[in-house]
Every structure is written in structure tokens, then in C-alpha cells.
XYZ file of C-alpha atoms in Angstrom:
783
model
C 78.794 36.764 4.379
C 82.036 36.092 6.475
C 82.411 32.829 8.416
C 82.453 34.569 11.512
C 79.234 36.253 10.824
C 77.646 32.868 9.861
C 78.881 31.586 13.175
C 77.538 34.266 15.029
C 74.197 33.748 13.358
C 74.050 30.055 14.013
C 75.115 30.465 17.408
C 72.388 32.991 18.243
C 69.388 31.325 16.986
C 69.246 28.201 19.045
C 69.779 30.553 22.326
C 67.097 32.718 21.201
C 64.810 29.860 20.705
C 65.606 28.405 24.095
C 64.851 31.837 25.746
C 61.609 32.107 23.792
C 60.559 28.391 24.941
C 61.302 29.191 28.468
C 59.520 32.389 28.462
C 56.474 30.970 26.867
C 55.907 28.573 29.842
C 54.429 31.277 32.157
C 53.604 33.822 29.151
C 50.170 32.667 28.970
C 49.529 33.736 32.411
C 50.403 37.371 31.545
C 47.189 38.034 29.726
C 44.593 39.744 32.212
C 41.864 37.459 31.331
C 44.141 34.476 32.644
C 45.492 36.104 35.717
C 42.061 37.231 36.864
C 41.448 33.723 37.528
C 43.667 33.259 40.319
C 44.290 37.064 41.370
C 42.183 39.959 42.492
C 42.780 43.644 42.226
C 43.423 45.429 45.802
C 44.004 48.934 44.442
C 41.557 51.687 44.280
C 42.817 53.171 40.942
C 43.503 51.900 37.487
C 46.559 54.058 37.055
C 48.985 51.680 38.882
C 46.903 48.592 39.488
C 48.138 46.345 42.298
C 47.128 42.605 42.254
C 47.312 39.760 44.780
C 47.703 36.423 43.287
C 47.097 33.159 45.153
C 49.143 30.232 44.031
C 50.372 26.906 45.155
C 53.954 25.924 45.160
C 55.352 22.507 44.407
C 58.594 21.286 45.620
C 58.266 22.826 49.033
C 58.539 20.748 52.187
C 59.331 22.879 55.176
C 59.294 26.315 56.805
C 62.902 26.933 55.814
C 61.778 26.685 52.101
C 58.777 29.184 52.969
C 61.191 31.480 54.374
C 63.500 31.258 51.420
C 60.798 31.730 48.731
C 59.590 34.833 50.670
C 62.978 36.249 51.017
C 63.854 36.001 47.294
C 60.370 36.964 45.762
C 60.257 40.044 47.934
C 63.302 41.148 46.112
C 61.717 40.745 42.691
C 60.943 44.239 40.896
C 57.490 44.789 41.092
C 56.574 42.322 44.105
C 55.320 44.224 47.157
C 54.600 41.566 49.603
C 54.586 37.682 49.659
C 53.016 35.446 52.238
C 53.726 31.573 52.282
C 52.338 28.935 54.405
C 54.472 25.808 54.524
C 51.863 23.357 55.990
C 49.348 24.186 53.006
C 52.128 25.043 50.091
C 49.949 28.071 49.301
C 51.178 31.650 48.745
C 49.887 35.271 48.141
C 52.101 37.391 45.879
C 51.250 41.154 45.951
C 52.518 42.719 42.780
C 52.300 45.899 40.577
C 50.892 45.383 37.052
C 52.974 48.363 35.354
C 56.259 46.942 36.614
C 55.797 43.233 36.959
C 53.871 40.238 35.385
C 53.078 36.616 36.781
C 55.699 35.321 34.409
C 58.498 37.243 35.943
C 58.149 36.031 39.697
C 56.772 32.577 38.530
C 60.235 32.366 36.573
C 62.106 33.525 39.603
C 60.447 30.587 41.618
C 61.461 28.103 38.883
C 65.143 29.364 39.203
C 64.919 28.501 42.687
C 63.780 24.978 41.858
C 60.032 25.311 42.915
C 56.990 25.397 40.518
C 54.232 27.847 41.023
C 50.768 26.729 39.878
C 47.474 29.083 39.920
C 45.311 27.983 42.935
C 41.988 26.176 42.063
C 43.375 25.653 38.363
C 42.619 22.297 36.547
C 46.266 22.161 36.099
C 47.020 22.234 39.724
C 44.572 19.558 40.362
C 46.052 17.163 37.538
C 49.651 18.166 38.825
C 48.692 16.855 42.359
C 47.241 13.802 41.152
C 50.354 12.889 39.157
C 52.638 13.826 42.085
C 50.690 11.856 44.416
C 50.741 8.633 41.997
C 54.602 9.328 41.626
C 54.974 9.551 45.557
C 53.134 6.106 45.753
C 55.464 4.456 43.328
C 58.381 5.858 45.296
C 57.042 4.465 48.299
C 56.179 0.940 46.855
C 59.702 0.753 45.377
C 61.476 1.551 48.605
C 59.051 -0.698 50.422
C 59.686 -3.577 48.007
C 63.478 -3.203 47.961
C 63.549 -2.917 51.765
C 61.905 -6.225 52.469
C 64.364 -7.925 50.052
C 67.327 -6.316 51.630
C 66.060 -7.271 54.964
C 66.077 -11.039 53.704
C 69.537 -10.645 52.951
C 70.404 -8.952 56.303
C 68.744 -11.441 58.628
C 71.180 -14.270 58.212
C 74.251 -12.384 59.562
C 72.319 -11.106 62.298
C 71.275 -14.614 63.447
C 74.348 -16.292 62.768
C 77.361 -16.722 64.966
C 80.666 -15.124 63.971
C 82.582 -16.881 61.210
C 79.502 -19.172 60.633
C 78.749 -17.697 57.232
C 81.672 -17.935 55.019
C 83.175 -14.390 53.994
C 82.544 -14.979 50.359
C 78.707 -15.844 51.016
C 78.555 -12.730 53.230
C 80.203 -10.707 50.448
C 77.645 -11.772 48.163
C 74.752 -10.747 50.330
C 76.299 -7.364 50.409
C 76.647 -7.153 46.753
C 72.835 -8.275 46.489
C 71.763 -5.611 49.079
C 73.598 -2.971 47.097
C 71.954 -3.765 43.847
C 68.696 -3.678 45.507
C 69.450 -0.262 46.985
C 70.073 1.216 43.520
C 66.394 1.708 42.504
C 66.043 3.382 45.967
C 68.770 5.580 45.551
C 68.039 6.509 41.975
C 64.296 6.684 42.016
C 62.778 6.829 45.477
C 65.150 9.311 46.907
C 64.937 11.491 43.883
C 63.076 14.324 45.429
C 65.545 14.521 48.272
C 68.382 14.651 45.951
C 67.005 17.545 43.977
C 65.879 19.635 46.794
C 69.333 19.043 48.530
C 71.255 19.996 45.377
C 69.005 23.019 44.994
C 69.880 24.123 48.598
C 73.634 23.837 47.907
C 73.434 25.933 44.559
C 71.520 28.599 46.489
C 73.671 28.278 49.669
C 70.350 27.657 51.596
C 69.531 25.201 54.139
C 66.171 23.193 54.275
C 64.914 20.313 56.007
C 65.724 17.983 52.984
C 69.364 18.819 53.191
C 70.376 17.053 56.348
C 68.095 14.010 55.565
C 69.642 13.807 52.044
C 72.984 14.173 53.482
C 72.321 11.298 55.908
C 71.076 9.030 53.130
C 74.117 9.692 51.099
C 76.422 9.085 53.859
C 74.802 5.755 54.644
C 74.767 4.469 51.249
C 78.388 5.588 50.427
C 79.765 4.074 53.706
C 77.994 0.876 53.079
C 79.074 0.970 49.420
C 82.760 1.430 50.385
C 82.446 -1.422 52.875
C 80.943 -3.661 49.965
C 83.740 -2.807 47.357
C 86.491 -3.075 49.946
C 85.606 -5.068 52.961
C 89.164 -5.270 54.140
C 89.774 -1.579 53.821
C 90.065 1.054 56.538
C 86.379 1.703 56.416
C 85.648 -1.888 57.531
C 83.126 -4.452 56.213
C 79.937 -3.300 58.058
C 77.151 -2.354 55.930
C 73.985 -0.568 56.695
C 71.652 -1.194 53.654
C 69.035 -2.349 55.748
C 68.918 0.840 57.769
C 69.388 2.853 54.583
C 66.218 1.187 52.919
C 64.050 1.325 56.170
C 64.521 4.874 57.002
C 63.937 5.802 53.366
C 60.600 3.946 53.404
C 59.649 5.303 56.702
C 60.432 8.890 55.471
C 58.611 8.477 52.446
C 55.450 6.830 53.963
C 55.380 9.573 56.936
C 55.503 12.270 54.018
C 52.799 10.563 51.976
C 50.209 10.435 55.155
C 51.350 13.929 56.160
C 50.329 15.169 52.662
C 46.945 13.148 52.961
C 46.285 14.610 56.274
C 47.107 18.163 55.204
C 44.729 17.892 52.502
C 41.893 17.064 55.066
C 42.998 20.335 56.866
C 44.933 23.135 54.570
C 43.629 21.338 51.444
C 40.013 21.552 52.413
C 39.724 24.931 50.424
C 40.551 23.009 47.365
C 37.762 20.448 48.124
C 35.290 23.452 48.390
C 36.246 25.060 45.150
C 36.643 21.742 43.409
C 33.129 20.735 44.252
C 31.622 23.763 42.293
C 29.973 22.449 38.809
C 32.248 22.812 35.821
C 29.271 23.226 33.547
C 25.540 24.272 33.513
C 22.349 24.494 31.495
C 21.745 27.924 29.997
C 18.784 29.013 28.291
C 19.056 31.434 25.452
C 16.222 34.232 24.642
C 14.742 31.862 21.967
C 14.530 29.217 24.589
C 17.335 26.973 23.275
C 18.992 25.131 25.988
C 22.740 24.174 25.906
C 25.370 22.876 28.488
C 28.164 25.426 28.730
C 31.183 25.767 31.059
C 30.552 27.999 33.999
C 33.590 30.238 33.010
C 31.613 31.347 30.013
C 28.500 32.559 31.948
C 27.702 36.187 31.823
C 25.463 38.463 34.075
C 21.857 38.336 33.418
C 22.170 34.871 31.728
C 19.378 32.253 32.541
C 20.637 29.013 33.953
C 18.932 25.822 35.311
C 20.061 24.123 38.384
C 19.020 20.527 38.839
C 18.326 18.794 42.355
C 21.719 17.454 43.835
C 23.735 20.370 41.962
C 25.551 23.356 43.616
C 24.403 26.642 42.638
C 27.718 28.087 40.601
C 26.779 31.721 40.746
C 24.547 34.303 42.658
C 21.303 34.944 41.176
C 17.627 35.420 41.467
C 15.034 32.517 40.989
C 12.854 32.947 37.932
C 10.928 29.750 37.591
C 10.238 27.030 40.316
C 10.674 26.642 43.915
C 12.988 24.416 46.025
C 14.689 23.546 49.237
C 18.231 24.839 49.510
C 21.130 23.912 51.845
C 23.029 27.025 52.844
C 25.292 25.578 55.474
C 28.500 26.718 53.971
C 27.199 30.259 53.673
C 25.359 30.563 57.192
C 26.354 27.872 59.303
C 22.550 26.876 59.439
C 22.244 23.165 59.292
C 18.237 23.365 58.187
C 17.429 23.756 54.424
C 15.607 26.891 53.429
C 12.749 27.332 51.018
C 13.505 29.565 47.952
C 10.787 30.400 45.305
C 10.180 32.876 42.508
C 11.967 36.309 43.255
C 14.134 35.162 46.011
C 17.992 35.138 45.886
C 20.258 31.832 45.948
C 23.656 31.956 46.382
C 26.807 30.196 44.829
C 28.004 27.330 46.916
C 24.680 26.327 48.086
C 23.039 23.048 47.229
C 19.660 22.485 45.230
C 17.871 19.875 47.133
C 14.359 19.193 45.719
C 13.251 20.750 42.196
C 15.073 21.925 38.991
C 14.863 25.901 39.097
C 15.659 28.525 36.519
C 17.584 31.623 37.876
C 18.986 34.852 36.374
C 22.702 35.449 37.228
C 23.255 38.537 39.308
C 27.014 37.956 40.362
C 29.561 35.481 39.159
C 33.246 34.639 39.660
C 35.097 36.508 42.284
C 32.001 38.599 43.022
C 29.907 35.840 44.389
C 29.449 35.621 48.127
C 30.857 31.974 48.094
C 33.997 33.396 46.360
C 34.457 35.860 48.903
C 34.223 33.354 51.515
C 36.748 31.126 49.938
C 39.082 34.439 49.830
C 38.604 35.180 53.411
C 39.903 31.511 54.131
C 42.737 31.773 51.980
C 43.851 35.084 53.450
C 43.388 33.299 56.885
C 45.508 30.387 55.921
C 48.279 32.812 54.893
C 48.530 35.161 57.918
C 50.964 33.406 60.169
C 50.129 33.300 63.808
C 52.778 34.518 66.259
C 53.887 31.074 67.357
C 54.194 29.921 63.602
C 56.493 33.170 62.880
C 58.858 32.126 65.911
C 58.873 28.418 64.599
C 59.843 29.816 61.109
C 62.487 31.941 62.381
C 64.082 29.389 64.426
C 64.011 26.596 61.904
C 66.910 28.020 59.737
C 69.474 28.599 62.547
C 68.221 25.081 64.026
C 69.034 23.386 60.756
C 72.589 24.799 60.697
C 72.968 23.663 64.345
C 71.919 20.206 63.307
C 74.584 19.934 60.613
C 77.336 21.197 63.458
C 75.820 18.928 65.987
C 76.133 15.904 63.424
C 79.830 16.800 62.552
C 80.637 16.909 66.367
C 78.843 13.683 67.026
C 80.904 12.020 64.361
C 84.077 13.257 65.789
C 82.828 11.984 69.462
C 82.167 8.545 67.823
C 85.301 8.254 65.652
C 87.355 6.318 68.211
C 84.790 3.485 67.784
C 85.495 3.212 63.930
C 84.937 5.283 60.922
C 81.932 3.427 59.794
C 80.324 3.789 63.362
C 81.066 7.416 63.383
C 79.504 8.255 60.083
C 76.351 6.362 61.089
C 76.026 8.252 64.556
C 76.230 11.400 62.322
C 73.470 10.274 60.054
C 71.336 9.319 63.002
C 71.802 12.954 64.380
C 70.958 14.495 61.012
C 67.875 12.538 60.593
C 66.260 12.607 64.124
C 66.797 16.213 64.540
C 65.071 17.372 61.538
C 62.477 20.044 62.959
C 59.480 19.060 60.725
C 57.151 18.520 63.857
C 58.111 21.917 65.307
C 57.361 23.654 62.213
C 53.935 21.928 61.750
C 52.928 22.402 65.474
C 51.236 25.581 65.167
C 49.818 26.092 61.530
C 48.197 22.503 61.230
C 46.186 23.025 64.352
C 45.332 26.725 63.583
C 44.317 25.766 60.024
C 42.222 22.672 60.965
C 40.638 24.914 63.473
C 39.920 27.624 60.976
C 38.367 24.744 58.510
C 36.124 23.583 61.446
C 34.731 26.946 62.073
C 34.087 27.721 58.318
C 32.026 24.612 58.169
C 29.993 26.122 61.153
C 29.569 29.503 59.457
C 32.451 31.279 61.329
C 35.164 32.553 58.856
C 38.606 33.301 60.596
C 40.238 36.243 58.810
C 43.418 36.151 61.147
C 44.790 33.138 62.562
C 46.449 35.006 65.267
C 43.032 35.902 66.808
C 42.762 32.206 67.647
C 45.577 32.459 70.216
C 44.278 35.769 71.378
C 40.547 34.487 71.653
C 41.674 31.778 73.862
C 42.810 34.052 76.506
C 40.005 36.796 76.390
C 38.168 37.324 79.673
C 35.817 40.164 78.687
C 32.862 40.313 75.767
C 31.839 43.652 74.759
C 28.524 43.435 72.705
C 27.059 46.206 70.680
C 23.340 46.228 71.145
C 21.466 47.177 68.050
C 21.616 44.506 65.296
C 23.839 42.361 67.290
C 22.200 41.444 70.565
C 18.814 42.393 69.059
C 17.501 41.266 65.758
C 18.650 42.821 62.559
C 15.179 44.356 61.770
C 13.595 46.633 64.159
C 10.012 47.759 64.156
C 8.915 51.197 64.584
C 6.032 51.600 67.056
C 5.196 55.227 67.328
C 5.759 58.448 65.596
C 5.666 62.046 67.160
C 5.339 65.305 65.233
C 3.891 68.695 65.898
C 0.465 67.398 64.764
C 0.245 64.684 67.502
C 1.423 61.321 68.645
C 0.594 58.178 66.278
C 0.936 54.661 66.453
C 2.751 53.029 63.360
C -0.331 51.164 62.270
C -2.536 54.531 62.146
C -2.982 56.572 59.151
C -1.053 59.616 59.327
C -2.049 63.266 58.432
C -0.715 64.369 55.207
C 2.052 66.729 56.603
C 3.390 64.061 59.026
C 3.457 61.498 56.407
C 5.378 63.812 54.163
C 7.912 64.122 56.827
C 8.158 60.344 57.308
C 8.790 60.068 53.483
C 11.680 62.409 53.819
C 13.048 60.550 56.622
C 12.586 57.187 54.651
C 14.615 58.899 51.726
C 17.653 59.476 54.099
C 17.079 56.327 55.902
C 17.398 54.077 52.531
C 21.219 55.147 52.410
C 22.110 53.261 55.534
C 22.318 49.747 56.683
C 21.728 50.383 60.343
C 18.764 48.377 61.645
C 16.966 51.718 62.720
C 17.349 53.156 59.285
C 16.163 49.927 57.667
C 12.951 50.055 59.909
C 12.346 53.838 59.045
C 12.709 53.168 55.316
C 10.223 50.609 55.481
C 7.662 53.175 56.677
C 7.325 54.763 53.363
C 6.345 53.927 49.807
C 7.273 57.059 48.212
C 10.215 57.231 46.027
C 11.694 60.619 47.054
C 15.058 61.241 45.695
C 18.271 62.126 48.282
C 21.335 63.563 47.452
C 24.738 64.021 49.196
C 23.971 61.632 51.931
C 26.652 61.145 54.543
C 26.479 59.041 57.562
C 28.202 59.793 60.754
C 28.786 56.520 62.745
C 27.158 56.436 66.101
C 25.098 59.771 65.348
C 23.065 59.562 62.129
C 22.643 60.785 58.464
C 22.765 64.164 56.992
C 21.766 64.838 53.268
C 19.216 66.586 50.788
C 15.718 65.774 49.707
C 13.827 67.261 47.135
C 10.337 68.782 48.084
C 8.179 70.387 45.225
C 11.170 71.316 43.080
C 13.212 72.495 46.064
C 16.116 70.696 47.741
C 16.514 71.230 51.626
C 18.947 69.755 54.044
C 18.026 67.307 56.842
C 19.448 65.367 59.664
C 17.929 62.058 60.651
C 19.587 60.569 63.856
C 20.038 60.952 67.683
C 19.088 63.685 69.878
C 22.465 65.061 70.353
C 23.126 64.933 66.528
C 20.188 66.993 65.725
C 20.843 69.494 68.658
C 24.076 70.392 67.049
C 22.060 72.145 64.451
C 19.011 73.231 66.449
C 20.635 73.889 69.740
C 19.271 73.064 73.261
C 15.603 73.164 74.068
C 14.189 73.181 70.495
C 13.485 69.476 70.444
C 10.275 68.846 72.891
C 11.540 67.076 76.000
C 8.714 64.688 75.832
C 10.530 62.990 72.789
C 14.093 63.105 74.301
C 13.991 59.447 75.126
C 12.858 58.555 71.477
C 15.261 56.542 69.376
C 15.501 58.775 65.985
C 14.597 62.328 65.347
C 14.239 64.262 61.907
C 15.004 67.947 61.703
C 15.823 70.587 59.292
C 18.411 73.423 59.851
C 15.856 75.445 61.602
C 13.159 73.316 63.097
C 12.401 69.950 64.781
C 10.114 67.835 62.470
C 9.611 64.115 63.752
C 10.614 61.501 66.114
C 10.467 57.826 66.005
C 10.368 55.359 68.715
C 10.600 51.626 68.357
C 11.307 48.300 70.441
C 14.100 45.922 70.413
C 13.369 42.191 69.934
C 16.232 40.122 71.358
C 17.821 37.384 69.142
C 16.452 34.002 69.967
C 19.633 32.604 71.234
C 20.831 36.016 73.067
C 19.906 34.738 76.445
C 21.503 31.335 76.127
C 24.551 32.695 74.916
C 25.078 35.312 77.526
C 24.584 32.512 80.056
C 27.097 30.158 78.440
C 29.496 32.987 78.409
C 29.439 33.654 82.001
C 30.028 29.861 82.679
C 33.156 30.388 80.753
C 34.125 32.857 83.292
C 33.940 35.489 80.947
C 32.521 39.108 81.984
C 29.932 40.496 79.505
C 29.271 44.198 78.842
C 27.194 46.213 76.485
C 28.201 49.511 74.686
C 25.662 51.060 72.580
C 25.028 54.432 71.075
C 21.311 53.712 71.614
C 19.495 55.453 74.825
C 20.550 54.258 78.123
C 17.039 53.500 78.995
C 16.822 50.986 75.916
C 20.163 49.596 76.936
C 19.084 48.937 80.429
C 15.886 46.969 79.283
C 17.951 44.644 77.071
C 20.411 44.096 79.954
C 17.622 43.351 82.273
C 16.560 40.566 79.988
C 19.819 39.082 79.583
C 20.796 39.297 83.356
C 23.872 41.685 82.811
C 24.692 43.924 85.763
C 23.879 47.491 85.082
C 27.491 48.590 85.870
C 28.345 46.609 82.779
C 26.042 48.502 80.507
C 26.778 51.986 78.859
C 24.299 53.850 76.460
C 24.350 56.841 74.424
C 28.195 56.651 73.692
C 29.740 57.498 70.605
C 32.497 55.492 68.788
C 35.219 57.573 70.222
C 33.727 57.012 73.768
C 33.262 53.319 73.163
C 36.862 53.265 72.191
C 38.252 55.064 75.027
C 36.179 52.819 77.507
C 37.772 49.761 76.058
C 41.442 51.190 76.426
C 40.684 51.952 79.905
C 39.711 48.324 80.498
C 42.881 47.055 78.622
C 44.957 49.294 80.760
C 43.611 47.347 83.527
C 44.808 44.155 82.029
C 41.588 43.082 80.584
C 41.570 41.142 77.145
C 38.702 42.098 75.224
C 36.642 40.378 72.437
C 34.269 42.968 70.732
C 31.230 41.644 68.851
C 29.544 44.421 66.714
C 27.789 44.979 63.359
C 28.143 48.317 61.832
C 30.194 51.440 60.892
C 29.883 52.737 64.576
C 31.893 49.931 65.756
C 34.866 50.380 63.551
C 37.326 52.032 65.919
C 36.502 49.563 68.801
C 36.750 46.590 66.390
C 40.009 47.644 65.290
C 41.317 48.294 68.809
C 40.010 45.104 70.539
C 42.315 42.118 71.303
C 39.766 40.159 69.022
C 36.778 41.150 66.924
C 33.978 39.254 65.607
C 31.251 40.897 63.228
C 27.974 39.520 62.121
C 27.393 38.417 58.705
C 25.230 41.279 57.492
C 27.704 44.158 58.667
C 28.951 46.637 56.705
C 31.734 45.313 54.240
C 34.335 47.703 55.828
C 33.429 46.300 59.310
C 33.996 42.907 58.082
C 37.298 43.887 56.562
C 38.600 45.354 60.204
C 37.377 42.318 62.029
C 39.220 39.011 62.896
C 36.249 36.734 62.395
C 32.795 36.880 60.467
C 29.703 34.998 61.485
C 27.974 34.440 58.281
C 24.801 33.198 59.958
C 22.537 35.030 62.511
C 23.246 33.060 65.489
C 25.100 34.442 68.574
C 25.891 30.857 69.682
C 28.961 31.358 67.170
C 30.627 33.648 69.695
C 30.650 30.905 72.332
C 31.656 28.107 69.865
C 34.444 30.201 68.652
C 35.883 30.754 72.096
C 35.629 26.999 72.762
C 37.435 26.044 69.705
C 40.014 28.795 70.110
C 40.691 27.318 73.680
C 40.904 23.666 72.440
C 43.048 24.930 69.441
C 45.740 26.370 71.802
C 45.556 23.228 73.925
C 46.563 21.222 71.027
C 49.311 23.843 69.755
C 50.863 23.411 73.271
C 50.705 19.697 73.270
C 52.223 19.567 69.698
C 54.878 21.921 70.857
C 55.505 19.913 73.870
C 55.790 16.612 72.081
C 58.401 18.234 69.425
C 60.596 19.247 72.486
C 60.359 16.060 74.276
C 61.038 14.083 71.218
C 64.094 16.098 70.411
C 65.073 16.106 74.106
C 64.984 12.303 74.305
C 66.151 11.170 70.885
C 68.968 13.603 70.275
C 71.188 12.444 73.313
C 70.400 8.777 72.095
C 71.788 9.530 68.437
C 74.736 11.615 69.732
C 75.703 8.342 72.072
C 75.234 6.065 69.173
C 72.339 4.186 70.780
C 69.877 5.200 67.949
C 70.228 3.478 64.692
C 69.608 5.399 61.420
C 66.465 3.315 60.482
C 65.005 4.037 63.881
C 65.872 7.746 63.703
C 64.009 7.851 60.330
C 61.078 6.158 61.871
C 60.932 8.315 64.897
C 61.151 11.576 62.579
C 58.230 10.263 60.543
C 56.100 9.328 63.475
C 56.800 12.693 65.076
C 55.387 14.587 61.993
C 52.475 12.361 61.841
C 51.564 12.724 65.250
C 51.557 16.403 65.042
C 49.297 16.422 62.089
C 47.045 13.848 63.425
C 46.518 15.517 66.604
C 45.793 18.701 64.884
C 43.183 16.686 62.811
C 40.937 16.196 65.747
C 40.144 20.004 65.697
C 38.303 19.278 62.340
C 35.956 17.005 63.927
C 35.424 19.149 67.337
C 32.142 18.938 68.787
C 30.636 22.171 70.205
C 29.218 21.541 73.558
C 26.274 23.069 75.478
C 27.441 24.552 78.725
């Protein structure tokens, strides 16, 4: 082998090893079993799967960082979309499995100077714990050195000119310089790293002007210490340097702690889930295993005081369960054998054994957490505006600092530099960037604890301005479960409790076979009228009209329709269905004849009257749009004291949407509250939409908020909190504007020392977060 060949071999192998080591850092996450822990599939096909991964990003401190991450990751091959929230340090990355993997875009983040960690991962919690301790050490070192430097700075301030000998004064300066070294090397480390990353990537974040201010202060003071007779003069600013470093670090630590109580509340919810549980095998052996190892149909035991880690059915025992997180109801509920229990709820009284029906991302609890994550990353309009302003504003800060230094140059080189430092620090737009997301995330967390899930943060701003609430009737203002009272067929009129003739009972069984394919309250009520197990085929539901499908009778399959009068008359024509049953709610017909009609009663929700009354006190107009008969709608309206002019019955989904648009064209801002498929168009078209927790999944996916319980009071509470949220946002933005309007001129004029600028910056950010935090303790008031 030639020497050149040998050299080539030895040169190549270390580089190859380095590349392998670098790749292996994230390669473990490229296994599907690993990325499924922090990702969910959002595609309908397995041919080209699309995943949405939820991660937490370390090293990010501001809106400019979030903007930069989004911009770069969106250019990564295989990445479709990126959403980054600066206030919670969380991100959603949507990527295509066939063209990308987590290691690809995570390594791209690492090249930018950030570190990505899977959300809710144990490594994330460990990393946060380590980073918190490291930050506290930085604060402690800065605080200790600041106190010592202040001791050496006090004598020159209190003494008369030339009272202290020049050599002694120089010694004090050298002592201060030495004490500043740990602050520069250790306490300021994160600022230096972030600033260097910005310079390398030709980007601007909020840490760049701050780091620049720190560097200028230390360098100017060092030169004055080394050469007190030089052109820079003998004035040093070590006391200002250590003070504003301490204030900035302390402010950032408090800010992160407060953020954990708002945006970080999601982690608290997930971390509260048990890590292990007792599992009973088929031979009766009980073992303690990790929750990650559980499988469907496993039998597990949950002790008093523990959370249920999965959804399941109670097999043995009975207990009281706290389901506040899932439903918003504060009162415990009793669960016994054969009843369902849900992940995230608390077992309060007795040990029970349960069989797993859903686990992992399929549980209702996991879906709630997923909705909250989505909400936190959907940026409201005001936050988007603030993010767009942040980057040009930071560039403006650098220009303003330079101009301020030129303006102050005649007063001395040292003074000019310190004026520039004060401008760099005091104008950092942290408070402006935090003003909107901090308030809205705190508000969304408060709503979640009350059983109201916010899917779209922008809805909070829209909700604060609504002046009209439109309710669907069936299943929204009335109870989910209705009761059939009367059945009419060609054989006669019968009360529901009467024994029906054989032929009429057969038609009831056919109607029930169709009805079991729908979640509509009327369908569920009809399905309960039969114990027969007839099979239905090809059943399709037309929102607002009814069901059409096939049922087998004596070996013969026939087509039927179950639904409104108009729906059945589309088949039969006018006049076939007896006029005596035209006011009945539901009809069953074949392609050639009318068979059966059902009528029932609506029972109002227990809090419906109170809710409508409180909405009126909020100066909100209440209307009802329903596909049910006008007679039934009028009955409910009278009970709720709603004007007849504000009620419309017998309307199709298209007619609901048309009427709502007519209102919007007249300047009305609409909140739509519904629960079913027939509400989908109007839910999508409303300014804000709320659905009840038992709604169809597709209805929940189109809504802005989901009420997990059954209380209509949630509608009033959401409006109250939305109005308070926007008041807090406006106060925060006003504070940020006033802070800059007052402090920037003072800094430019040289009247604001660097240490006071650092204190002002820290206090402004803290005030914004503290003011937002009050929303997490908001108390709903009866009107």
C-alpha cells in the first residue's frame, strides 16, 4: 500500500467515526416505536404517512428565536409545517415519513444552536432539572460577585475627589475586575453562546443586544483598569455590569418559573400520570410493571389516591372517582362493576381492578392534552403581529444604540459607550413578545381546569367581542338523552309504555336498527325502544334530515328512511304521510309507504335557564336555530324567555349557515354553540364555535372550544374569562409601550445607568408574566 493510500485511510476513519457519533445522537428516535411516543399520525393513508411531532426546544429565549426556527425548519426536506411558541418553548413539526425522520430536523436544530427534546419525555424533565440548577448557580455567582464589587465601589462614591490615593483606587478597580471574571465566564455563558450563534447565522435575537451591552461594559471598564491614564479615561462600570447581569438572570429565572405555572402546566398534567401499575396475569400473578408495557385487555389494579393511567372497564370493586379534569365537574362520581373509568381521573376510595380498553394516545385524557398542546401553538393574531415586529425592532435597537453613542461622544468615550449599553438593554422587547401569549396560555389553562378545552387561542380575542349567541336546541339546550312518548302507525296511536302490536313492534325494531348508527339524541332515544338485534347495511346520515339504509327482514333486504317529514316526503311525495302526524319529530318510511312516526319531549338542561339569563346580563342576544319542528323550538324558547323572533325551527344546515351570514353582514359577531354533524357548516362559519363534550368527533375538530362536561354555564364562563383575558393583554401591551416610551429617551440622554436599565428590563418582563398569571386564578362570578 502506498503512503498516500495509507494517509487517506487514516484521515478518513476519524471523520467517519465523528459522523457516526453525531448521527447516533438522534438516530434512536428514528425508530417508529420511539417517535410514536411524541408524535401522532395525521394522514389517512399508510402509503405516504404524515406525522406531527411535539417537542420542547432548549436555548430559545424570545420571539425572534421562534421566528428563526420556523423559517429554517420549513426549508428542511420532508418538513411540511412548523409551529413554535416562544412563551412555552414548545413546537409542533409536521413531516413526511418517507422523506424525513426526526433525526434530520433535530440535527438541523442543533446546527442552529438549539436542542430539541421529545415533549413529556423523562429526558426532558431531567434536562429541565439540570438547567434549572445550573441557572440558579449562575444567579448565585452573579449575586455574590455583585455584592463584593459593590463593597469596592462604595468608597469612591462616598469619598471626596483625590481623598483616596490613585494607587488605592487602582487596586480597588483591579479587585473588581477579578471578581467580574466568574460573572463573565460562567454567569453570562448563555448570553455569549446565543449571541455567537446569532452572529454565525446572521440572525438577531433578544440576547444579541444584551450580550453586546455586557461585552461593551466589561471591555470599557477593563481598558480603564489596565490604562487609567489612557484615552478611555479611568471610569469603570464593574458595579453596573454585575448588577444588571444579576438582575437579568434573576428576572429570567423568575420568568421561567412563572411560565411553568402557565404554559408549563401541561407538563404537570402529564407528569402526574403514574409511571407503573399493578398488572394481574391470567394465572392470578400480580406484578408491578411500567405503564409503557401495558397492552389492550390487560387487567390492572388502581389503588386509592392513584390516577387511572388508561381508559378501561371496572371488573371488580367500586369506588368514588374524581373526573374534574375530564368534565369540569368538581363532585366525585361513583363507579362500579361494568362502568367505564378514564385515564387522568383520580381513584378516591377503594382499590379496583379494571380491564384496559384504550391506552396511550387513544385515551380521552391524551386527546385532551393533545388539544391543549395544539392550542398553545396556535398563535393568536396579536402574538403574530408582535413576532413580526420583534426582528425589525431588534435591528432598530442596534441602530438606536449606535446613534445614541454618537450623540454622547462629546461627553467622553466611556460615557458614550455606556449610553449605548443602556439603550441596548432597556429596549429589549421581551415584555412586548410575552404580552399576548402569556395571557392567553394562562387563560387556556384556567379553562382546561374547568372542563373547557381551547383549541384555537385566537378564539379568545374573538369571544371577548361577540354580541350574539346562537344555540342548537336538541342535545345543546336540551338534555343529551330524549324520551320517546308516542308511537303512531297504521294500526293506531300508542304510548311508549304500552305493549305494541306485532307489526308495529317490527317497524320499531327496523327504526332502531337504523338509529343505532347515529349519535343524535333522537336516534339514541329510538334505539332504546328495541331489544331486537336486526342488522342494518349501508346506513348514511344526512345532517339535519335523517338516516337512510337497509335492514334485513325475513331474508329480504329493504331500503328505509328514518328522519324528518321533509326527508321522507322526498321519497314518498306530498300527502302520503298522514297530516295528523306532521308535527311528530321522526318518521320511518320505505320507498313506497309511510310506516311509523315517533314523538317525544325535550327536557331542558338543569342550568339552561340560568345560562340564558346570565348571557342577557352580558348584553348578548340569544337565538335558537334548530332542525326540529318550529312548535318544539317555540316551547323551549318560552321556557327560556327567548323572543319568538329569535327562534327558527325546521331549518337545514345550509339554511342555518345562510341565516348566520345574514347576521354577520349586519355587523353581528356570532358565537355558535352546537353538538352534532348538522351543525358543522355553521360551526365553521361562526366567529367563535363551542361544542359540547359528547359531540361527534368531526364536530369537535371544527370547533374553537370543547366543553368536556354537560354544563351550559361553561359558555358564560368562557365569555367572562375571554373578556378578562383581553383586558390583561391590553394592559400588558400598554405597559410595554409606556416602559419603552419613558425609558428609551432617558437612556439616549444618558440619564439611565446600565444597571438600572437591566433592572427595568427584568421588571417589565416579570410584570407582564405576573399580570398574566392572575388569569390562572380567575374566579367565575354569578351574574
